[in-house]
PDB file of C-alpha atoms in Angstrom:
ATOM      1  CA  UNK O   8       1.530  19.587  -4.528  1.00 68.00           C
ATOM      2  CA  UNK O   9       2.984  18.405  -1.117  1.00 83.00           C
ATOM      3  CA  UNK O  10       2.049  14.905  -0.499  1.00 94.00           C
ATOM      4  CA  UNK O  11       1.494  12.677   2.594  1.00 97.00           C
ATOM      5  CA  UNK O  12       3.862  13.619   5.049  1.00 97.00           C
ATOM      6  CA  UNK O  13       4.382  10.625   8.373  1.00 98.00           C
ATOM      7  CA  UNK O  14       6.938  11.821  11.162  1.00 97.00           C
ATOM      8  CA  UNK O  15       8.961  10.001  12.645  1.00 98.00           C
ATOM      9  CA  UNK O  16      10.497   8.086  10.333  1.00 97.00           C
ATOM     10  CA  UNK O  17      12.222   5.405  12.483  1.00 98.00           C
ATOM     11  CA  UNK O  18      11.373   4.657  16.092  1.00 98.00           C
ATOM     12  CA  UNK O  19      13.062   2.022  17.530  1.00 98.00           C
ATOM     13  CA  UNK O  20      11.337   0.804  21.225  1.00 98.00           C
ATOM     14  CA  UNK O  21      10.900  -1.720  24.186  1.00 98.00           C
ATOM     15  CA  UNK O  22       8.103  -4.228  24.525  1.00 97.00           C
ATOM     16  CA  UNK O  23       5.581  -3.228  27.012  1.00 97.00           C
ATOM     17  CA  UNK O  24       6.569   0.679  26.104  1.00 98.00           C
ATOM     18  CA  UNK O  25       4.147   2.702  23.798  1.00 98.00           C
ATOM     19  CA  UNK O  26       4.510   4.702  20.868  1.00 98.00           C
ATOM     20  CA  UNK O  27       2.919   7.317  18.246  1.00 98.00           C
ATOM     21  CA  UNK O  28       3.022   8.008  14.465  1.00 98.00           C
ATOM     22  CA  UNK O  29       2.021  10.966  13.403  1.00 98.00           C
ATOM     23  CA  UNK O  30       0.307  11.599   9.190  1.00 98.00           C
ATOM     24  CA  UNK O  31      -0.389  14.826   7.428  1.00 97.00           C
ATOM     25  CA  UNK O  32      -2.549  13.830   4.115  1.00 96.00           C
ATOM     26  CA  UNK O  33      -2.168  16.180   1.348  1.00 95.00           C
ATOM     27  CA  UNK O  34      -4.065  18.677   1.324  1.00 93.00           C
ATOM     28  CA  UNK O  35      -7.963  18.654   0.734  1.00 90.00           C
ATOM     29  CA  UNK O  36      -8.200  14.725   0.788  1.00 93.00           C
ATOM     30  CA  UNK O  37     -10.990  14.190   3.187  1.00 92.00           C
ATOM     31  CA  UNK O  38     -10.115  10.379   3.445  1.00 94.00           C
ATOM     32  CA  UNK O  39      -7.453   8.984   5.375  1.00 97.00           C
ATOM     33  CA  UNK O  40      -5.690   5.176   5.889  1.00 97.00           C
ATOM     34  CA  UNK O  41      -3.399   3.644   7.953  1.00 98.00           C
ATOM     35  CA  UNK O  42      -1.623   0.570   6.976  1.00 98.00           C
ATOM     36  CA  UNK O  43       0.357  -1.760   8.911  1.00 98.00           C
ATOM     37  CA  UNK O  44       3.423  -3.396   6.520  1.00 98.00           C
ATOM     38  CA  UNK O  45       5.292  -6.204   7.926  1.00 97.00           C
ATOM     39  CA  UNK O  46       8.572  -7.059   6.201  1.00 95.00           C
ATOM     40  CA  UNK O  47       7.708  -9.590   3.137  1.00 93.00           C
ATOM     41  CA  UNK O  48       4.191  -8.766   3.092  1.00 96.00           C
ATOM     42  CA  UNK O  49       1.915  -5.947   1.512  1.00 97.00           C
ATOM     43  CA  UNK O  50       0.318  -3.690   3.802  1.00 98.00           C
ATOM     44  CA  UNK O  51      -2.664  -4.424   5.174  1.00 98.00           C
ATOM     45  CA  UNK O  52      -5.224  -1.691   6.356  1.00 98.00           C
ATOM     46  CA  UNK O  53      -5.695  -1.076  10.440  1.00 98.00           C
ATOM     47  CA  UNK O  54      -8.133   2.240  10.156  1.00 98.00           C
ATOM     48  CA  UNK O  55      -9.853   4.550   7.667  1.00 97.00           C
ATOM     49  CA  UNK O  56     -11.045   7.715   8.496  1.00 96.00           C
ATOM     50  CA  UNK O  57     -13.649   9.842   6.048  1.00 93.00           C
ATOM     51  CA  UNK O  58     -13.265  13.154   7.627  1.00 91.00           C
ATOM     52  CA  UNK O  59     -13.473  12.635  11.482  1.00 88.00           C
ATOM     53  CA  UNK O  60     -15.230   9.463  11.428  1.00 94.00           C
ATOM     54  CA  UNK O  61     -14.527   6.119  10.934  1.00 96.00           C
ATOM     55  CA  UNK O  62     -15.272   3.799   8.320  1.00 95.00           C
ATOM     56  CA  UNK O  63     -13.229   0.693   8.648  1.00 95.00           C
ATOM     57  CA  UNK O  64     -11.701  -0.167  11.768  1.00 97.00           C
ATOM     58  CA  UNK O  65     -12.124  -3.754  11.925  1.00 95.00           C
ATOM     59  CA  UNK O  66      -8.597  -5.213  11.686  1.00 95.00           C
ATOM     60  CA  UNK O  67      -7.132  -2.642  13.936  1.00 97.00           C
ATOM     61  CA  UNK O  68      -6.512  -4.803  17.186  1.00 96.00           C
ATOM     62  CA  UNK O  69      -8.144  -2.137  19.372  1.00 95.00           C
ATOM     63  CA  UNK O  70      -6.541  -3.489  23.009  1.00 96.00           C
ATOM     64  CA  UNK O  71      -3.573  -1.815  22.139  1.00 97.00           C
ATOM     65  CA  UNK O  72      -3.948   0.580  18.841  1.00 98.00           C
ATOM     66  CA  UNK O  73      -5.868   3.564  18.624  1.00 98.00           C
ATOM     67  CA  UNK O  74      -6.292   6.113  15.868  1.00 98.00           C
ATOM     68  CA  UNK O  75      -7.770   9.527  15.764  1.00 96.00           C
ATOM     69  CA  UNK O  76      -8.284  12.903  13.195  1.00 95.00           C
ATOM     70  CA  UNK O  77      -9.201  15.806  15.115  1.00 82.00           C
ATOM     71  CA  UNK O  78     -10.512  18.345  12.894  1.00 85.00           C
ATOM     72  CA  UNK O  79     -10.369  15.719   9.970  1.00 84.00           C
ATOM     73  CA  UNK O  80      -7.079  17.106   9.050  1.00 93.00           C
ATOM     74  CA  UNK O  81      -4.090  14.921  11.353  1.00 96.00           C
ATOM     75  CA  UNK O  82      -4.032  12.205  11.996  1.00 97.00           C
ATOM     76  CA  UNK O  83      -2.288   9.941  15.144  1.00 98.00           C
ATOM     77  CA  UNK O  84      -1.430   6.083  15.452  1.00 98.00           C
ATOM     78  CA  UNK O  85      -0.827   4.979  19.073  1.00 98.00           C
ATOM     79  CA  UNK O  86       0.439   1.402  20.083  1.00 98.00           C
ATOM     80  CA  UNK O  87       0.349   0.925  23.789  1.00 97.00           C
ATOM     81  CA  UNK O  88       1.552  -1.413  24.946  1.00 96.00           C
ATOM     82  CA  UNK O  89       4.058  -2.747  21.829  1.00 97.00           C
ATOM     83  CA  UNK O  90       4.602  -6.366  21.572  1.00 97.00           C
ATOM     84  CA  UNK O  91       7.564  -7.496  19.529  1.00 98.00           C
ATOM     85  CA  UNK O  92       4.796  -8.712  16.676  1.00 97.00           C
ATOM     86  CA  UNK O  93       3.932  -4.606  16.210  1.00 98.00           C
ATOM     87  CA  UNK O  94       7.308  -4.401  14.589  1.00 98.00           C
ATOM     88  CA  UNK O  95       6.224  -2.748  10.743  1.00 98.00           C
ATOM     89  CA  UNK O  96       6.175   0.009   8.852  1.00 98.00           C
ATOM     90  CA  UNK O  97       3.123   2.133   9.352  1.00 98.00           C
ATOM     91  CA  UNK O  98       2.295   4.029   5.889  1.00 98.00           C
ATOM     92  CA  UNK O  99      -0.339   6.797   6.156  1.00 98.00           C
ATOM     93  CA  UNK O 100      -2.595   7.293   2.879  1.00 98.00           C
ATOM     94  CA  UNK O 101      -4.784   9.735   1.459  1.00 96.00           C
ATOM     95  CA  UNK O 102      -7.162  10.348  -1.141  1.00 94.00           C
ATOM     96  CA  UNK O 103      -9.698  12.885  -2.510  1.00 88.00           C
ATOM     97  CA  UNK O 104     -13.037  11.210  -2.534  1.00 79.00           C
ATOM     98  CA  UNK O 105     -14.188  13.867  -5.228  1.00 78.00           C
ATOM     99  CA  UNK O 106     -11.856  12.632  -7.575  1.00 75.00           C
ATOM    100  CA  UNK O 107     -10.107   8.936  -8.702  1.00 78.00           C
ATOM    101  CA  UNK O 108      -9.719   6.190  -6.762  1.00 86.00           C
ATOM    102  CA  UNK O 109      -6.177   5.776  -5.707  1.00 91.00           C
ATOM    103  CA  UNK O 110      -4.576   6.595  -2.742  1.00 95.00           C
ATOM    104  CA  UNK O 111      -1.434   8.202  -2.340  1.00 96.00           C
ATOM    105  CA  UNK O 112       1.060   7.030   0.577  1.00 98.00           C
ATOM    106  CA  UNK O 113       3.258   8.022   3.087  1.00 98.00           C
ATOM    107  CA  UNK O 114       7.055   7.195   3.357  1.00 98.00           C
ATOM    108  CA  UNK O 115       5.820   5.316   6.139  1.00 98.00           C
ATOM    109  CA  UNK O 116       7.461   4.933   9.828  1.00 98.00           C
ATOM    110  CA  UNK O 117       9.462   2.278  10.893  1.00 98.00           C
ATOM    111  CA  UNK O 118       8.920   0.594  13.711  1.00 98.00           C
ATOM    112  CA  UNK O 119      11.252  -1.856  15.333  1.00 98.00           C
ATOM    113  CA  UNK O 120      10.184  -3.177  18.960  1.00 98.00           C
ATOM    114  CA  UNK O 121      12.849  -4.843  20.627  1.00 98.00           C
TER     115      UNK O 121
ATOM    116  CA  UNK Y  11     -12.698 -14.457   2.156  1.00 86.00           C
ATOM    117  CA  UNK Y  12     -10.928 -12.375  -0.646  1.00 90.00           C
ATOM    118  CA  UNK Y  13      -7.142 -13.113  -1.494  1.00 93.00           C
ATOM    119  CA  UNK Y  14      -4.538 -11.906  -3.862  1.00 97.00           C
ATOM    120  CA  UNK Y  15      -1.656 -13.647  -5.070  1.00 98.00           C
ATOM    121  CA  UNK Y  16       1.621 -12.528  -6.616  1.00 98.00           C
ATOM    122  CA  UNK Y  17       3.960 -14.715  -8.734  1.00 97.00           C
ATOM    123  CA  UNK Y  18       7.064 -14.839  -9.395  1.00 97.00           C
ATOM    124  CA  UNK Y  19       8.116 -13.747  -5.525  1.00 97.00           C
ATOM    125  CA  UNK Y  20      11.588 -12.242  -7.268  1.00 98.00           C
ATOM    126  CA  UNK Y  21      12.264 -12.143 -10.803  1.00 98.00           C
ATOM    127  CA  UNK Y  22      15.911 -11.185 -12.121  1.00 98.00           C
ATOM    128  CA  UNK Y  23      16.093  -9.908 -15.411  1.00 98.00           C
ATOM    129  CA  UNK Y  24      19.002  -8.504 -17.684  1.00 98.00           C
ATOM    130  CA  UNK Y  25      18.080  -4.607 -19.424  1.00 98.00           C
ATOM    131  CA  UNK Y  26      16.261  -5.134 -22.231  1.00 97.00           C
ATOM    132  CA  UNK Y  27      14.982  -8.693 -21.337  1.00 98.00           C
ATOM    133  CA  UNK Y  28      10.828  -8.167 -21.273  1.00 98.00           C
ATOM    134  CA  UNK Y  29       9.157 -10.075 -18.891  1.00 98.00           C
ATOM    135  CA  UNK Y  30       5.582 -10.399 -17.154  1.00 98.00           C
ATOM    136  CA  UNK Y  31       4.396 -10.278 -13.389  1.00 98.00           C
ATOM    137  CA  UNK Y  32       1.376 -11.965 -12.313  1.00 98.00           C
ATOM    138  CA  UNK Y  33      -1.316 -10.929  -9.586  1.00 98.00           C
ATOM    139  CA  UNK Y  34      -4.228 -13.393  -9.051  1.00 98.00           C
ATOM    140  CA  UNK Y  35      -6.865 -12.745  -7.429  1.00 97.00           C
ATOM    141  CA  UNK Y  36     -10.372 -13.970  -5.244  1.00 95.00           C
ATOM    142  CA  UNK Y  37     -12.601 -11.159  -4.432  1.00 91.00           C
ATOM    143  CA  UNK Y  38     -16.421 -11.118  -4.179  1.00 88.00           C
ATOM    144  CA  UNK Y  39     -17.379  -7.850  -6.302  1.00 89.00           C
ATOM    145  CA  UNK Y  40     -14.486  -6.233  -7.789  1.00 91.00           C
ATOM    146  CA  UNK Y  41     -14.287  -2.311  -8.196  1.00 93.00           C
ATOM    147  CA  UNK Y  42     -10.640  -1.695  -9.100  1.00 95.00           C
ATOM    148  CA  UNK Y  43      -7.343  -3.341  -9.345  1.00 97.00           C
ATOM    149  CA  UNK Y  44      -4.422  -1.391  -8.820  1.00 97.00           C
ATOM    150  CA  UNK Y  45      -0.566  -1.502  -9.050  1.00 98.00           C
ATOM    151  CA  UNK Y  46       1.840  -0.349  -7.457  1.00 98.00           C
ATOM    152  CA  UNK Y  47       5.712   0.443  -7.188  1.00 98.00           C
ATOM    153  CA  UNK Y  48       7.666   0.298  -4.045  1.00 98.00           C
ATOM    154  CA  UNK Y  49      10.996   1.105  -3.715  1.00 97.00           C
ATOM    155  CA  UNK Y  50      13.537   0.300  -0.569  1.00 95.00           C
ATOM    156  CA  UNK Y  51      12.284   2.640   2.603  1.00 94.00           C
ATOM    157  CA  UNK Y  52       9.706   4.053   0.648  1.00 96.00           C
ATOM    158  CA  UNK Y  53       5.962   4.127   0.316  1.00 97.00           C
ATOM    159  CA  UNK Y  54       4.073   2.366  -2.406  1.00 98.00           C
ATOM    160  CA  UNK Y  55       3.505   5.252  -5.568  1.00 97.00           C
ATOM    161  CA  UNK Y  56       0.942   4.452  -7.758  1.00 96.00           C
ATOM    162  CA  UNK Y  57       0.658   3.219 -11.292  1.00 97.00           C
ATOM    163  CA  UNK Y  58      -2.650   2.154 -12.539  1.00 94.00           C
ATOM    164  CA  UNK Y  59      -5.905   1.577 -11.698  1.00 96.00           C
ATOM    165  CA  UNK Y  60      -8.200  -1.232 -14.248  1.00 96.00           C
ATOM    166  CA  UNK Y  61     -11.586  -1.433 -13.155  1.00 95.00           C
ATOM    167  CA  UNK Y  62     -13.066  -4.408 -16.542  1.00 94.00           C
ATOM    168  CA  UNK Y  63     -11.712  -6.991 -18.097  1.00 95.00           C
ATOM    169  CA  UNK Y  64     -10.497  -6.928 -21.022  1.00 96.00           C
ATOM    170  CA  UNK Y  65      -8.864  -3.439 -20.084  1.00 97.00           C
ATOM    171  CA  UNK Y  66      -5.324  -2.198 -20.608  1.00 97.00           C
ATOM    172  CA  UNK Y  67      -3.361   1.063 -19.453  1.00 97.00           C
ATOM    173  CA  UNK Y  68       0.485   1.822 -20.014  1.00 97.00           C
ATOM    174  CA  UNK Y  69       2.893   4.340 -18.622  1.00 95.00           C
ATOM    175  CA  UNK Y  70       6.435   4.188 -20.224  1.00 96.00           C
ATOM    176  CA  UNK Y  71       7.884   0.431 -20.482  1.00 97.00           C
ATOM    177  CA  UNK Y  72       4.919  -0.612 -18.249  1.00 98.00           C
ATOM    178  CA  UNK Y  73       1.359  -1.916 -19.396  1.00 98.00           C
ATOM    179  CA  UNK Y  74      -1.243  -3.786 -17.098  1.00 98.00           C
ATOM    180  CA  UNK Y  75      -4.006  -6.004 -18.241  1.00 98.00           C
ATOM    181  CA  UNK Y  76      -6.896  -7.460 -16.813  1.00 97.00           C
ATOM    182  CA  UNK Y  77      -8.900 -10.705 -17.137  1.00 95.00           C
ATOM    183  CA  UNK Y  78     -11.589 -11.777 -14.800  1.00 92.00           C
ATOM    184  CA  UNK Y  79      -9.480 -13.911 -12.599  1.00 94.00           C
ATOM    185  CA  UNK Y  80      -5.443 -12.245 -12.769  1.00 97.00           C
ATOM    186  CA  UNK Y  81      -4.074  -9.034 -13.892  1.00 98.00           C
ATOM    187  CA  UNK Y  82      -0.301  -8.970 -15.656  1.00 98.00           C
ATOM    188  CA  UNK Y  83       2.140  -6.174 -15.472  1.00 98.00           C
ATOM    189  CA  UNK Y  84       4.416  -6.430 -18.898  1.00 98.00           C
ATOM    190  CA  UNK Y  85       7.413  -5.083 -18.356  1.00 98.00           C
ATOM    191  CA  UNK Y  86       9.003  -3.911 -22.165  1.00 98.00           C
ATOM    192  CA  UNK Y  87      12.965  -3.778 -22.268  1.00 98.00           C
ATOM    193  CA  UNK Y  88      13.205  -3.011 -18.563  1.00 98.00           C
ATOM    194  CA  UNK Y  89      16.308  -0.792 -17.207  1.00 98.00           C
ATOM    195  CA  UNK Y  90      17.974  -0.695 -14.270  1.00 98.00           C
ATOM    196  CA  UNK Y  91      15.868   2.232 -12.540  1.00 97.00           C
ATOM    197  CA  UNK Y  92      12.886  -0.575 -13.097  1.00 98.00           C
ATOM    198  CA  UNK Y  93      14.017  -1.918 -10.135  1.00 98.00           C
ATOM    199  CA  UNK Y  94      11.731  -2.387  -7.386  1.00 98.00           C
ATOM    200  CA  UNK Y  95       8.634  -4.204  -5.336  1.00 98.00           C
ATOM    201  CA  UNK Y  96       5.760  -4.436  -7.653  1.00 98.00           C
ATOM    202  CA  UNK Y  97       2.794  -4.387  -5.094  1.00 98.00           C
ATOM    203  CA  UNK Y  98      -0.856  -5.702  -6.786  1.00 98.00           C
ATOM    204  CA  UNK Y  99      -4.154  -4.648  -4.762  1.00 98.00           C
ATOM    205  CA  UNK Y 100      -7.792  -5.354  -5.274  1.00 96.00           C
ATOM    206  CA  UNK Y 101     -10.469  -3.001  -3.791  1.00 94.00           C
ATOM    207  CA  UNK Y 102     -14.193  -3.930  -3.285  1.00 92.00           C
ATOM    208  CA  UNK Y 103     -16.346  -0.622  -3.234  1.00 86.00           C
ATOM    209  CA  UNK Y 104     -15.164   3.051  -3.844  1.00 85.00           C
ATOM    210  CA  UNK Y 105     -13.164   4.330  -1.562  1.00 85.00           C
ATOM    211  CA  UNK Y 106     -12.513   1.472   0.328  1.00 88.00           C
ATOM    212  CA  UNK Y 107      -9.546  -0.571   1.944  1.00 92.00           C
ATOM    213  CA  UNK Y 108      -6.729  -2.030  -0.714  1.00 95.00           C
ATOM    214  CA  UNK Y 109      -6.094  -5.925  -0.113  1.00 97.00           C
ATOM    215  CA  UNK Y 110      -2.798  -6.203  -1.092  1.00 98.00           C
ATOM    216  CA  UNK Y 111      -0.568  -9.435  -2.536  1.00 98.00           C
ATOM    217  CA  UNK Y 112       2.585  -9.938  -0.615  1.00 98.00           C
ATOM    218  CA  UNK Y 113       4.308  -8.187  -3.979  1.00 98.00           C
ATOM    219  CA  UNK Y 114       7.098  -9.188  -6.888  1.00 98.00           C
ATOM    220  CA  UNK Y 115      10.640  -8.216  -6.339  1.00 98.00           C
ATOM    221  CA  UNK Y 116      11.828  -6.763  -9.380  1.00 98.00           C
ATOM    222  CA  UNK Y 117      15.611  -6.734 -10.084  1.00 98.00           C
ATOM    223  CA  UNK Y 118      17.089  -5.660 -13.401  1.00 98.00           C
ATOM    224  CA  UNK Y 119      20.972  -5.609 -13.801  1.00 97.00           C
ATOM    225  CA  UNK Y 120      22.706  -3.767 -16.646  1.00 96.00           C
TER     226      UNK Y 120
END
């Protein structure tokens, strides 16, 4: 079974400049999470998606991120604009509601904003 | 406001020297804990899941507890491929966010 796939892996950018991360869950998992890992820390969720709606989006700061999942498959990360403080890894999850309760990440994306 | 805590923040051990990890935790209603293992550049791959005190699971040199207020993750005769961030998580209801602790470096030299 494929799992979570995240593309790109690195991005390195400006402040100011804006940016997208891009998850494919594995396949069938109907629920989908973005995390937001800063260096030292554990992650710590921005958005979760249960199909094509939302369920959690209240530490996402919304004046500069925004999420979607077309077709409850995909899903995109956008930062715009990036302040140097947005410099992370973003990890994409995914689980099978129908089943247990863990989720299964993403490599992740690194993001450096310089 | 619920919190999890992690202790040691880096442990060192030699192969073969067993040790413990600690993850301590403030939640109002707990569903699940979970565990994790992180390694460099890589996303967190989970390991267990306890849901009651009282309960225990293992996988390989690894076995996770639970008590009502902290979880341990023993580690018996570790080896070098042990080697990693040990990330702890608490979740409230099914299906929802993970609150993670800040995690346990894990180093074990031959």
């Amino acid at each position: 079974e494929a799992g979570v796939a995240q593309s790109p892996r690195y991005k390195i950018i400006e402040k100011r400049q804006s940016v997208a991360f891009w998850c494919n869950p594995i396949s069938g998992h109907a629920t989908l999470y973005w995390y937001q890992q800063i260096l030292g820390q554990g992650p710590k969720l921005l958005i979760q998606f249960q199909n094509n709606g939302v369920v959690d989006d209240s530490q996402l700061p919304k004046d500069r991120f925004s999420a979607e999942r077309l077709k409850g498959v995909d899903s995109t990360l956008k930062i715009q604009p990036a302040k140097l403080e947005d410099s992370a890894v973003y990890l994409c999850a995914s689980r099978d509601p129908g089943t247990f309760d863990e989720q299964y990440f993403g490599p992740g994306t690194r993001l450096t904003v310089t | 406001e619920d919190q999890v805590t992690q202790s040691p923040e880096a442990l060192r051990l030699q192969e073969g020297e067993s040790s413990s990890l600690n993850c301590s935790y403030t939640v109002s209603g707990l569903r699940g804990l979970f565990w994790y293992r992180q390694d460099p550049g890589k996303g967190p791959e989970f390991l267990f899941t306890l849901y009651s005190a009282g309960e225990e699971k293992e996988k390989e040199r690894l076995k996770a507890t639970l008590t009502k207020k902290e979880s341990f993750l023993h580690i018996t005769a570790p080896k070098p491929e042990d080697s990693a961030t040990y990330l702890c998580a608490v979740q409230r209801n099914q299906g929802g966010k993970l609150i993670f602790g800040q995690g346990t470096e894990l180093s074990v030299k031959p």
